[in-house]
Amino acid sequence: MTAKQTTVAVLGLGAMGSAAAATLARRGCKVIGFEQFWRAHNQGSSHGDTRAIRKAYVREEQYAPLVLESYDLWMRLERDTGAELLREIGGLVVTPSNGQTLKRSIATATKYGIPHEVLEPSEVTRRWPTMHPPVGTSTFYERTQSIMPPEKTVETHIELAVRHGADLHFNTPVSSWTHSQRGVELKVGDQIIVADKLVIAGGAWSEGLFADLLPVKCERLFQVWVKPDIDAAVFSVKHHPRWVLESSEGRTAYAFPILEGQDSIKMAFTAGTASDTENLERQALPGEVETLVGFMSDLVPSIRGKGATQVAACFSGKAKDDNFIIGPHPRCGNVIVASGFGSHGFKFVPVIGEILADLALNGTTNRDISLFDPSRFVRQA
Ligand SMILES: Cc1cc2nc3c(=O)[nH]c(=O)nc-3n(C[C@H](O)[C@H](O)[C@H](O)COP(=O)(O)OP(=O)(O)OC[C@H]3O[C@@H](n4cnc5c(N)ncnc54)[C@H](O)[C@@H]3O)c2cc1C
């Protein structure tokens, strides 16, 4: 790809913004980026040690090809930077036997030739004695399920962007943006920065950046680390898979095995609660830890006793339909929107970096992103 003289500004250098900045800079684009907090911070969506990726994706069909491409791009990022990011540990999804999650997991795995097994409760307990799936459940086991470290991923993309000449500014909030005949103008402190294109990747703070045009809200998701009642080594990431439990009422929580140097299992519910960026609640709410541990201990009884060793709230931008919002701004074609990644965007980080770079530099991408079109909301309005 030949070098372009276009200046692209990136607003927000979290997971998606740092990936966009790195990809753009690597393609020879002049990049300037702004982040309101410090490098790879723990204030938004991208912290808490671990994120998961699985190939047998159960959402709308547009996601699965992007997940598969992401696996390759995660590995390319490792090769390019020397950072170890993707770690295959296997994953279990324990769901009602007659539920949609199991059917869809099997359908995606079959369609794309993804190795998988469907296990009865007794077989799960035989292989992993910590796990006691309830009667009436089946367990979908995918050995290629993997985990990534969110903070290190953001840092890796920041380093890559800087290595390719990006001019990145931390602790530097953008207070507003407008488009004019000169391009896109960003107000940063008492300066006006002019760029040809702007990528907005503001995560939980997205709503305020789109002047109510796009229905994306801040959502709070709560992570809890729990020390098991038994020897922690039993849950070591070296030999214990990640797991997800979906109840017959449709409530879902997930857990990560214990990382090296740690003594606790991290767990969370997949669904969050509406939050307000002016008033972010970072501590545990009354009963919050107990509800999560109670839910998960139906499957893994040996986490019942010791309570939380650590908690961390995350804040994410979630679209009204819980699908990503990626594409040109409906009213301003030289602004690219990257928002609404909710609780399922991290696995796509490298492919979204590619898509955002394609859109900023070429105005189009060869991936199918029709589901994510920002105009879908404007058409509905
Ligand atoms: C608890 C939790 C668990 C998750 N687990 C998974 C998982 O297992 N697998 C998976 O695929 N996904 C998962 N996700 C989802 C994934 O982590 C998010 O979708 C992803 O991190 C979102 O990245 P982002 O770039 O949109 O947000 P962020 O990384 O938060 O980046 C947005 C950035 O914009 C900055 N910003 C905002 N406004 C301004 C401004 N005005 N000026 C300058 N900077 C600004 C913010 O400070 C922030 O750094 C999880 C999310 C959470 C919260």
Coordinates of N, CA and C in Angstrom, one line a residue, residues 99-297:
G99 N -31.9 -25.3 24.3 CA -31.8 -23.9 24.1 C -31.2 -23.5 22.7
Q100 N -31.4 -22.2 22.4 CA -30.9 -21.7 21.1 C -29.3 -21.6 21.1
T101 N -28.7 -21.3 22.3 CA -27.3 -21.1 22.3 C -26.6 -22.4 21.8
L102 N -27.0 -23.5 22.3 CA -26.4 -24.8 21.9 C -26.6 -25.0 20.4
K103 N -27.9 -24.8 19.9 CA -28.2 -25.0 18.5 C -27.3 -24.1 17.6
R104 N -27.2 -22.9 18.0 CA -26.5 -21.9 17.2 C -25.0 -22.2 17.2
S105 N -24.5 -22.6 18.4 CA -23.0 -22.9 18.5 C -22.7 -24.1 17.6
I106 N -23.6 -25.1 17.6 CA -23.4 -26.3 16.7 C -23.5 -25.9 15.3
A107 N -24.4 -25.1 14.9 CA -24.6 -24.6 13.5 C -23.4 -23.9 13.0
T108 N -22.9 -22.9 13.8 CA -21.7 -22.2 13.4 C -20.5 -23.1 13.2
A109 N -20.3 -23.9 14.2 CA -19.2 -24.8 14.2 C -19.2 -25.8 13.0
T110 N -20.4 -26.3 12.7 CA -20.6 -27.2 11.6 C -20.3 -26.4 10.3
K111 N -20.9 -25.2 10.2 CA -20.7 -24.4 8.9 C -19.2 -24.1 8.6
Y112 N -18.5 -23.8 9.7 CA -17.1 -23.3 9.5 C -16.0 -24.4 9.8
G113 N -16.5 -25.6 10.1 CA -15.5 -26.7 10.4 C -14.7 -26.5 11.6
I114 N -15.4 -25.9 12.7 CA -14.7 -25.6 13.9 C -14.8 -26.9 14.8
P115 N -13.6 -27.4 15.3 CA -13.6 -28.6 16.1 C -14.4 -28.3 17.4
H116 N -15.3 -29.2 17.8 CA -16.1 -29.0 19.0 C -16.7 -30.4 19.4
E117 N -17.1 -30.4 20.7 CA -17.8 -31.6 21.2 C -19.0 -31.1 22.0
V118 N -20.0 -31.9 22.1 CA -21.2 -31.6 22.9 C -21.1 -32.7 24.0
L119 N -21.0 -32.3 25.3 CA -20.8 -33.2 26.4 C -22.0 -33.2 27.3
E120 N -22.3 -34.4 27.8 CA -23.3 -34.6 28.9 C -22.7 -34.2 30.2
P121 N -23.5 -33.8 31.2 CA -23.0 -33.4 32.5 C -22.0 -34.3 33.1
S122 N -22.2 -35.6 33.1 CA -21.3 -36.5 33.8 C -19.9 -36.5 33.1
E123 N -19.9 -36.4 31.8 CA -18.6 -36.4 31.1 C -17.8 -35.1 31.4
V124 N -18.6 -34.0 31.6 CA -17.9 -32.7 31.9 C -17.2 -32.9 33.3
T125 N -18.0 -33.5 34.3 CA -17.4 -33.7 35.6 C -16.3 -34.7 35.6
R126 N -16.4 -35.7 34.7 CA -15.3 -36.6 34.6 C -14.0 -35.9 34.2
R127 N -14.1 -35.0 33.2 CA -12.9 -34.4 32.6 C -12.4 -33.3 33.5
W128 N -13.4 -32.5 34.1 CA -13.0 -31.4 34.9 C -13.8 -31.5 36.2
P129 N -13.2 -32.1 37.2 CA -14.0 -32.5 38.5 C -14.5 -31.2 39.2
T130 N -14.0 -30.0 38.9 CA -14.5 -28.8 39.5 C -15.9 -28.5 39.0
M131 N -16.3 -29.0 37.8 CA -17.6 -28.6 37.2 C -18.7 -29.6 37.4
H132 N -19.9 -29.1 37.8 CA -21.0 -30.0 38.0 C -22.2 -29.4 37.3
P133 N -22.3 -29.6 35.9 CA -23.4 -29.0 35.2 C -24.7 -29.5 35.7
P134 N -25.7 -28.6 35.8 CA -27.0 -29.0 36.3 C -27.7 -30.0 35.3
V135 N -28.6 -30.8 35.8 CA -29.4 -31.7 35.0 C -30.2 -30.8 33.9
G136 N -30.3 -31.4 32.7 CA -31.0 -30.6 31.7 C -30.1 -29.7 30.9
T137 N -28.8 -29.7 31.2 CA -27.9 -28.9 30.4 C -27.0 -29.8 29.5
S138 N -26.5 -29.2 28.4 CA -25.5 -29.8 27.6 C -24.3 -28.8 27.6
T139 N -23.1 -29.3 27.3 CA -22.0 -28.5 27.4 C -21.3 -28.5 26.0
F140 N -21.1 -27.3 25.4 CA -20.4 -27.2 24.1 C -19.0 -26.9 24.5
Y141 N -18.1 -27.8 24.0 CA -16.7 -27.6 24.3 C -15.9 -27.3 23.0
E142 N -15.2 -26.1 23.1 CA -14.5 -25.7 21.9 C -13.0 -25.5 22.3
R143 N -12.1 -26.4 21.8 CA -10.8 -26.3 22.3 C -10.0 -25.1 21.8
T144 N -10.4 -24.5 20.7 CA -9.7 -23.3 20.2 C -10.2 -22.0 20.8
Q145 N -11.1 -22.1 21.8 CA -11.4 -20.9 22.5 C -10.1 -20.3 23.2
S146 N -10.0 -19.0 23.1 CA -8.7 -18.4 23.6 C -9.0 -17.2 24.4
I147 N -7.9 -16.7 25.1 CA -8.0 -15.5 25.8 C -6.9 -14.5 25.4
M148 N -7.2 -13.2 25.7 CA -6.3 -12.1 25.4 C -6.2 -11.2 26.6
P149 N -5.1 -10.5 26.8 CA -5.0 -9.5 27.9 C -5.4 -8.1 27.3
P150 N -6.4 -7.5 27.8 CA -6.9 -6.3 27.2 C -5.9 -5.1 27.4
E151 N -5.3 -5.0 28.6 CA -4.4 -3.8 28.8 C -3.2 -3.9 27.9
K152 N -2.6 -5.2 27.9 CA -1.4 -5.4 27.1 C -1.7 -5.2 25.6
T153 N -2.9 -5.6 25.1 CA -3.3 -5.4 23.7 C -3.3 -3.9 23.4
V154 N -3.9 -3.1 24.2 CA -4.0 -1.7 24.0 C -2.6 -1.1 23.9
E155 N -1.8 -1.5 24.9 CA -0.4 -1.0 25.0 C 0.4 -1.4 23.7
T156 N 0.2 -2.6 23.3 CA 0.9 -3.1 22.1 C 0.5 -2.3 20.8
H157 N -0.8 -2.0 20.7 CA -1.2 -1.2 19.5 C -0.7 0.3 19.7
I158 N -0.6 0.8 20.9 CA -0.1 2.1 21.0 C 1.4 2.1 20.6
E159 N 2.1 1.2 21.1 CA 3.6 1.1 20.7 C 3.7 0.9 19.2
L160 N 2.9 0.1 18.6 CA 3.0 -0.1 17.2 C 2.7 1.2 16.4
A161 N 1.7 1.9 16.9 CA 1.3 3.2 16.2 C 2.4 4.2 16.3
V162 N 3.0 4.3 17.5 CA 4.1 5.2 17.7 C 5.3 4.8 16.9
R163 N 5.6 3.5 16.8 CA 6.7 3.1 16.0 C 6.6 3.5 14.6
H164 N 5.3 3.5 14.1 CA 5.1 3.9 12.7 C 4.8 5.4 12.6
G165 N 5.1 6.2 13.6 CA 5.1 7.6 13.4 C 3.8 8.3 13.9
A166 N 2.9 7.6 14.5 CA 1.7 8.3 15.0 C 2.0 9.2 16.1
D167 N 1.3 10.3 16.2 CA 1.5 11.4 17.2 C 0.3 11.2 18.2
L168 N 0.6 10.6 19.3 CA -0.5 10.2 20.2 C -0.4 11.0 21.5
H169 N -1.6 11.5 22.0 CA -1.6 12.4 23.1 C -2.5 11.8 24.2
F170 N -1.9 11.6 25.4 CA -2.6 11.0 26.5 C -3.0 12.1 27.5
N171 N -4.0 11.8 28.4 CA -4.5 12.8 29.3 C -4.9 14.0 28.6
T172 N -5.5 13.8 27.4 CA -5.8 15.0 26.6 C -7.2 14.7 26.0
P173 N -8.3 15.2 26.7 CA -9.6 15.0 26.2 C -9.9 15.9 25.0
V174 N -10.7 15.3 24.1 CA -11.3 16.2 23.0 C -12.6 16.7 23.5
S175 N -12.8 18.0 23.6 CA -14.0 18.5 24.1 C -15.2 18.6 23.1
S176 N -14.9 18.7 21.8 CA -15.9 18.7 20.8 C -15.3 18.5 19.5
W177 N -16.2 18.2 18.5 CA -15.7 18.1 17.1 C -16.8 18.7 16.2
T178 N -16.4 19.3 15.1 CA -17.3 19.8 14.0 C -16.7 19.5 12.7
H179 N -17.5 19.5 11.6 CA -16.9 19.4 10.3 C -17.1 20.7 9.6
S180 N -16.1 21.1 8.8 CA -16.1 22.4 8.2 C -15.5 22.2 6.8
Q181 N -15.3 23.2 6.0 CA -14.7 23.1 4.7 C -13.3 22.7 4.8
R182 N -12.6 22.9 5.9 CA -11.2 22.5 6.1 C -11.1 21.0 6.4
G183 N -12.2 20.4 6.8 CA -12.1 18.9 7.1 C -12.9 18.7 8.4
V184 N -12.3 18.1 9.4 CA -12.9 17.9 10.7 C -12.1 18.7 11.7
E185 N -12.8 19.4 12.6 CA -12.0 20.3 13.5 C -12.3 19.7 14.9
L186 N -11.3 19.5 15.7 CA -11.4 19.0 17.1 C -11.0 20.1 18.0
K187 N -11.8 20.2 19.1 CA -11.3 21.2 20.1 C -10.6 20.4 21.2
V188 N -9.4 20.7 21.4 CA -8.5 20.0 22.4 C -7.9 21.1 23.2
G189 N -8.3 21.2 24.5 CA -7.8 22.3 25.3 C -8.2 23.6 24.7
D190 N -7.2 24.5 24.5 CA -7.5 25.7 23.8 C -7.0 25.7 22.4
Q191 N -6.8 24.5 21.9 CA -6.4 24.4 20.4 C -7.5 23.8 19.6
I192 N -7.4 24.2 18.3 CA -8.3 23.5 17.3 C -7.4 22.7 16.4
I193 N -7.6 21.4 16.3 CA -6.8 20.5 15.5 C -7.7 20.2 14.2
V194 N -7.1 20.4 13.1 CA -7.8 20.1 11.8 C -7.2 18.8 11.2
A195 N -8.2 17.9 10.9 CA -7.7 16.7 10.2 C -8.6 16.5 9.0
D196 N -8.2 15.6 8.0 CA -9.0 15.3 6.9 C -10.1 14.4 7.3
K197 N -9.8 13.4 8.2 CA -10.8 12.4 8.6 C -10.7 12.3 10.1
L198 N -11.8 11.8 10.7 CA -11.8 11.6 12.1 C -12.4 10.2 12.4
V199 N -11.7 9.4 13.2 CA -12.3 8.1 13.7 C -12.7 8.4 15.1
I200 N -14.0 8.2 15.4 CA -14.4 8.3 16.8 C -14.6 7.0 17.5
A201 N -13.8 6.7 18.4 CA -13.8 5.4 19.1 C -13.9 5.7 20.6
G202 N -15.0 6.3 21.1 CA -15.1 6.8 22.4 C -15.7 5.8 23.4
G203 N -15.9 4.6 23.1 CA -16.4 3.6 24.1 C -17.6 4.0 24.9
A204 N -17.5 4.0 26.2 CA -18.6 4.3 27.0 C -19.1 5.8 26.9
W205 N -18.2 6.6 26.4 CA -18.5 8.0 26.3 C -19.0 8.4 25.0
S206 N -19.4 7.4 24.2 CA -19.9 7.6 22.8 C -21.1 8.5 22.7
E207 N -22.0 8.3 23.6 CA -23.3 9.0 23.5 C -23.1 10.5 23.3
G208 N -22.3 11.1 24.2 CA -22.1 12.5 24.2 C -21.3 13.0 22.9
L209 N -20.7 12.1 22.2 CA -19.9 12.4 21.0 C -20.7 12.5 19.7
F210 N -22.0 12.0 19.8 CA -22.8 11.9 18.6 C -24.0 12.8 18.7
A211 N -24.1 13.6 19.7 CA -25.2 14.6 19.8 C -26.5 13.9 19.7
D212 N -26.7 12.8 20.3 CA -28.0 12.0 20.4 C -28.4 11.4 19.0
L213 N -27.5 11.5 18.0 CA -27.9 11.0 16.7 C -27.9 9.5 16.7
L214 N -27.0 8.9 17.4 CA -26.9 7.4 17.5 C -27.3 6.9 18.9
P215 N -28.1 5.9 19.0 CA -28.6 5.4 20.3 C -27.6 4.5 20.9
V216 N -26.6 5.1 21.5 CA -25.6 4.2 22.2 C -25.5 4.8 23.6
K217 N -25.6 3.8 24.5 CA -25.6 4.2 26.0 C -24.5 3.6 26.7
C218 N -24.2 4.2 27.8 CA -23.1 3.7 28.7 C -23.7 2.5 29.5
E219 N -23.0 1.4 29.5 CA -23.4 0.3 30.3 C -22.3 -0.1 31.3
R220 N -22.7 -0.5 32.5 CA -21.7 -0.9 33.5 C -21.7 -2.4 33.6
L221 N -20.5 -3.0 33.5 CA -20.3 -4.5 33.7 C -19.3 -4.7 34.8
F222 N -19.6 -5.7 35.6 CA -18.9 -5.8 36.9 C -18.2 -7.1 36.9
Q223 N -16.8 -7.0 37.2 CA -16.0 -8.2 37.2 C -15.6 -8.5 38.7
V224 N -15.6 -9.7 39.0 CA -15.3 -10.1 40.4 C -14.3 -11.3 40.4
W225 N -13.3 -11.2 41.2 CA -12.3 -12.2 41.4 C -12.5 -13.0 42.7
V226 N -12.6 -14.3 42.6 CA -13.0 -15.1 43.8 C -12.0 -16.2 44.0
K227 N -11.5 -16.3 45.2 CA -10.6 -17.4 45.6 C -11.4 -18.7 45.8
P228 N -11.0 -19.8 45.2 CA -11.7 -21.0 45.4 C -11.5 -21.6 46.8
D229 N -12.4 -22.4 47.2 CA -12.3 -23.1 48.5 C -11.3 -24.2 48.5
I230 N -11.0 -24.7 47.3 CA -10.0 -25.8 47.2 C -8.7 -25.2 46.7
D231 N -7.7 -26.1 46.5 CA -6.4 -25.7 46.0 C -6.5 -24.9 44.7
A232 N -6.0 -23.7 44.7 CA -6.2 -22.8 43.5 C -5.5 -23.4 42.2
A233 N -4.5 -24.3 42.5 CA -3.8 -24.9 41.3 C -4.8 -25.7 40.4
V234 N -5.8 -26.2 41.0 CA -6.8 -27.0 40.3 C -7.4 -26.2 39.1
F235 N -7.5 -24.9 39.4 CA -8.1 -24.0 38.4 C -7.1 -23.2 37.5
S236 N -5.9 -23.7 37.5 CA -4.8 -23.0 36.8 C -5.2 -23.0 35.3
V237 N -4.9 -21.8 34.7 CA -5.1 -21.6 33.3 C -4.3 -22.6 32.4
K238 N -3.3 -23.2 33.0 CA -2.5 -24.2 32.3 C -3.3 -25.4 31.9
H239 N -4.3 -25.8 32.7 CA -5.1 -27.0 32.4 C -6.6 -26.9 32.6
H240 N -7.0 -25.7 33.0 CA -8.5 -25.6 33.2 C -9.1 -24.6 32.1
P241 N -10.2 -25.0 31.5 CA -10.7 -24.1 30.4 C -11.5 -23.0 31.1
R242 N -11.8 -22.0 30.2 CA -12.8 -21.0 30.6 C -14.1 -21.6 30.5
W243 N -15.1 -21.0 31.2 CA -16.5 -21.5 31.1 C -17.5 -20.4 31.1
V244 N -18.7 -20.8 30.6 CA -19.8 -19.9 30.5 C -21.0 -20.7 31.0
L245 N -21.8 -20.1 31.8 CA -23.1 -20.8 32.3 C -24.3 -20.0 31.9
E246 N -25.2 -20.6 31.2 CA -26.4 -19.9 30.8 C -27.6 -20.7 31.5
S247 N -28.4 -19.9 32.2 CA -29.5 -20.6 33.0 C -30.7 -20.8 32.1
S248 N -31.6 -21.5 32.6 CA -32.9 -21.7 31.8 C -33.7 -20.4 31.7
E249 N -33.4 -19.5 32.6 CA -34.1 -18.2 32.6 C -33.4 -17.2 31.6
G250 N -32.3 -17.7 31.0 CA -31.6 -16.9 30.0 C -30.5 -16.0 30.6
R251 N -30.2 -16.1 31.9 CA -29.1 -15.3 32.5 C -27.8 -16.0 32.2
T252 N -26.8 -15.2 31.9 CA -25.5 -15.8 31.6 C -24.4 -15.2 32.3
A253 N -23.5 -16.0 32.8 CA -22.2 -15.5 33.4 C -21.1 -16.3 32.9
Y254 N -19.9 -15.8 33.0 CA -18.7 -16.5 32.5 C -17.6 -16.4 33.5
A255 N -16.6 -17.3 33.4 CA -15.4 -17.2 34.3 C -14.2 -17.6 33.6
F256 N -13.1 -17.0 34.1 CA -11.8 -17.4 33.5 C -11.0 -18.1 34.6
P257 N -10.2 -19.1 34.2 CA -9.4 -19.8 35.1 C -8.3 -18.9 35.7
I258 N -7.5 -19.4 36.6 CA -6.6 -18.6 37.4 C -5.3 -18.4 36.6
L259 N -4.9 -17.2 36.4 CA -3.7 -16.8 35.6 C -2.5 -17.1 36.5
E260 N -1.3 -17.2 35.9 CA 0.0 -17.4 36.6 C 0.1 -16.2 37.6
G261 N 0.6 -16.4 38.8 CA 0.9 -15.4 39.7 C -0.4 -14.8 40.4
Q262 N -1.5 -15.4 40.1 CA -2.8 -15.0 40.8 C -3.4 -16.1 41.6
D263 N -4.4 -15.8 42.4 CA -5.0 -16.9 43.2 C -6.5 -17.0 43.1
S264 N -7.1 -16.2 42.1 CA -8.5 -16.1 42.0 C -9.1 -16.3 40.6
I265 N -10.3 -16.8 40.6 CA -11.0 -16.9 39.3 C -11.8 -15.6 39.1
K266 N -11.7 -15.1 37.8 CA -12.4 -13.9 37.5 C -13.8 -14.3 36.9
M267 N -14.9 -13.7 37.3 CA -16.2 -14.0 36.7 C -17.0 -12.7 36.6
A268 N -18.0 -12.8 35.8 CA -18.9 -11.7 35.5 C -20.2 -12.1 34.9
F269 N -21.3 -11.4 35.0 CA -22.5 -11.6 34.2 C -22.2 -10.9 32.9
T270 N -22.8 -11.5 31.8 CA -22.6 -10.9 30.5 C -23.5 -9.6 30.3
A271 N -24.6 -9.6 31.0 CA -25.5 -8.4 30.9 C -25.1 -7.4 31.9
G272 N -25.1 -6.1 31.5 CA -24.7 -5.0 32.5 C -26.0 -4.2 32.8
T273 N -25.7 -3.1 33.4 CA -26.8 -2.2 33.8 C -26.5 -0.8 33.2
A274 N -27.6 -0.1 32.9 CA -27.4 1.3 32.4 C -26.6 2.2 33.4
S275 N -25.7 3.0 32.8 CA -24.9 3.8 33.7 C -24.9 5.2 33.1
D276 N -24.2 6.1 33.9 CA -24.2 7.5 33.5 C -22.7 7.9 33.6
T277 N -22.2 8.4 32.5 CA -20.7 8.7 32.5 C -20.3 9.8 33.4
E278 N -21.3 10.6 33.9 CA -21.0 11.6 34.8 C -20.9 11.1 36.3
N279 N -21.4 9.8 36.4 CA -21.4 9.3 37.8 C -21.2 7.8 37.7
L280 N -19.9 7.4 37.4 CA -19.6 6.0 37.2 C -19.4 5.3 38.6
E281 N -20.2 4.2 38.8 CA -20.1 3.5 40.1 C -19.0 2.4 39.9
R282 N -17.9 2.5 40.5 CA -16.8 1.6 40.3 C -16.7 0.5 41.4
Q283 N -17.4 0.7 42.5 CA -17.4 -0.2 43.6 C -18.5 -1.2 43.5
A284 N -18.5 -2.3 44.3 CA -19.6 -3.3 44.3 C -20.8 -2.7 44.9
L285 N -22.0 -3.0 44.3 CA -23.2 -2.6 44.9 C -23.6 -3.6 45.9
P286 N -24.5 -3.3 46.9 CA -24.9 -4.3 47.9 C -25.4 -5.6 47.2
G287 N -24.9 -6.7 47.6 CA -25.4 -8.0 47.1 C -24.9 -8.4 45.8
E288 N -24.1 -7.5 45.1 CA -23.7 -7.8 43.7 C -22.8 -9.0 43.6
V289 N -21.8 -9.1 44.5 CA -20.8 -10.2 44.5 C -21.5 -11.5 44.9
E290 N -22.4 -11.4 45.9 CA -23.1 -12.6 46.4 C -24.0 -13.2 45.3
T291 N -24.7 -12.3 44.5 CA -25.6 -12.8 43.5 C -24.8 -13.6 42.4
L292 N -23.7 -13.0 42.0 CA -22.8 -13.6 41.0 C -22.3 -14.9 41.4
V293 N -21.7 -14.9 42.6 CA -21.1 -16.2 43.2 C -22.1 -17.2 43.3
G294 N -23.3 -16.8 43.8 CA -24.4 -17.8 44.0 C -24.8 -18.4 42.7
F295 N -24.9 -17.6 41.7 CA -25.3 -18.1 40.3 C -24.3 -19.1 39.8
M296 N -23.0 -18.7 39.9 CA -21.9 -19.6 39.3 C -21.7 -20.8 40.2
S297 N -21.9 -20.7 41.5 CA -21.6 -21.9 42.3 C -22.5 -23.1 42.1

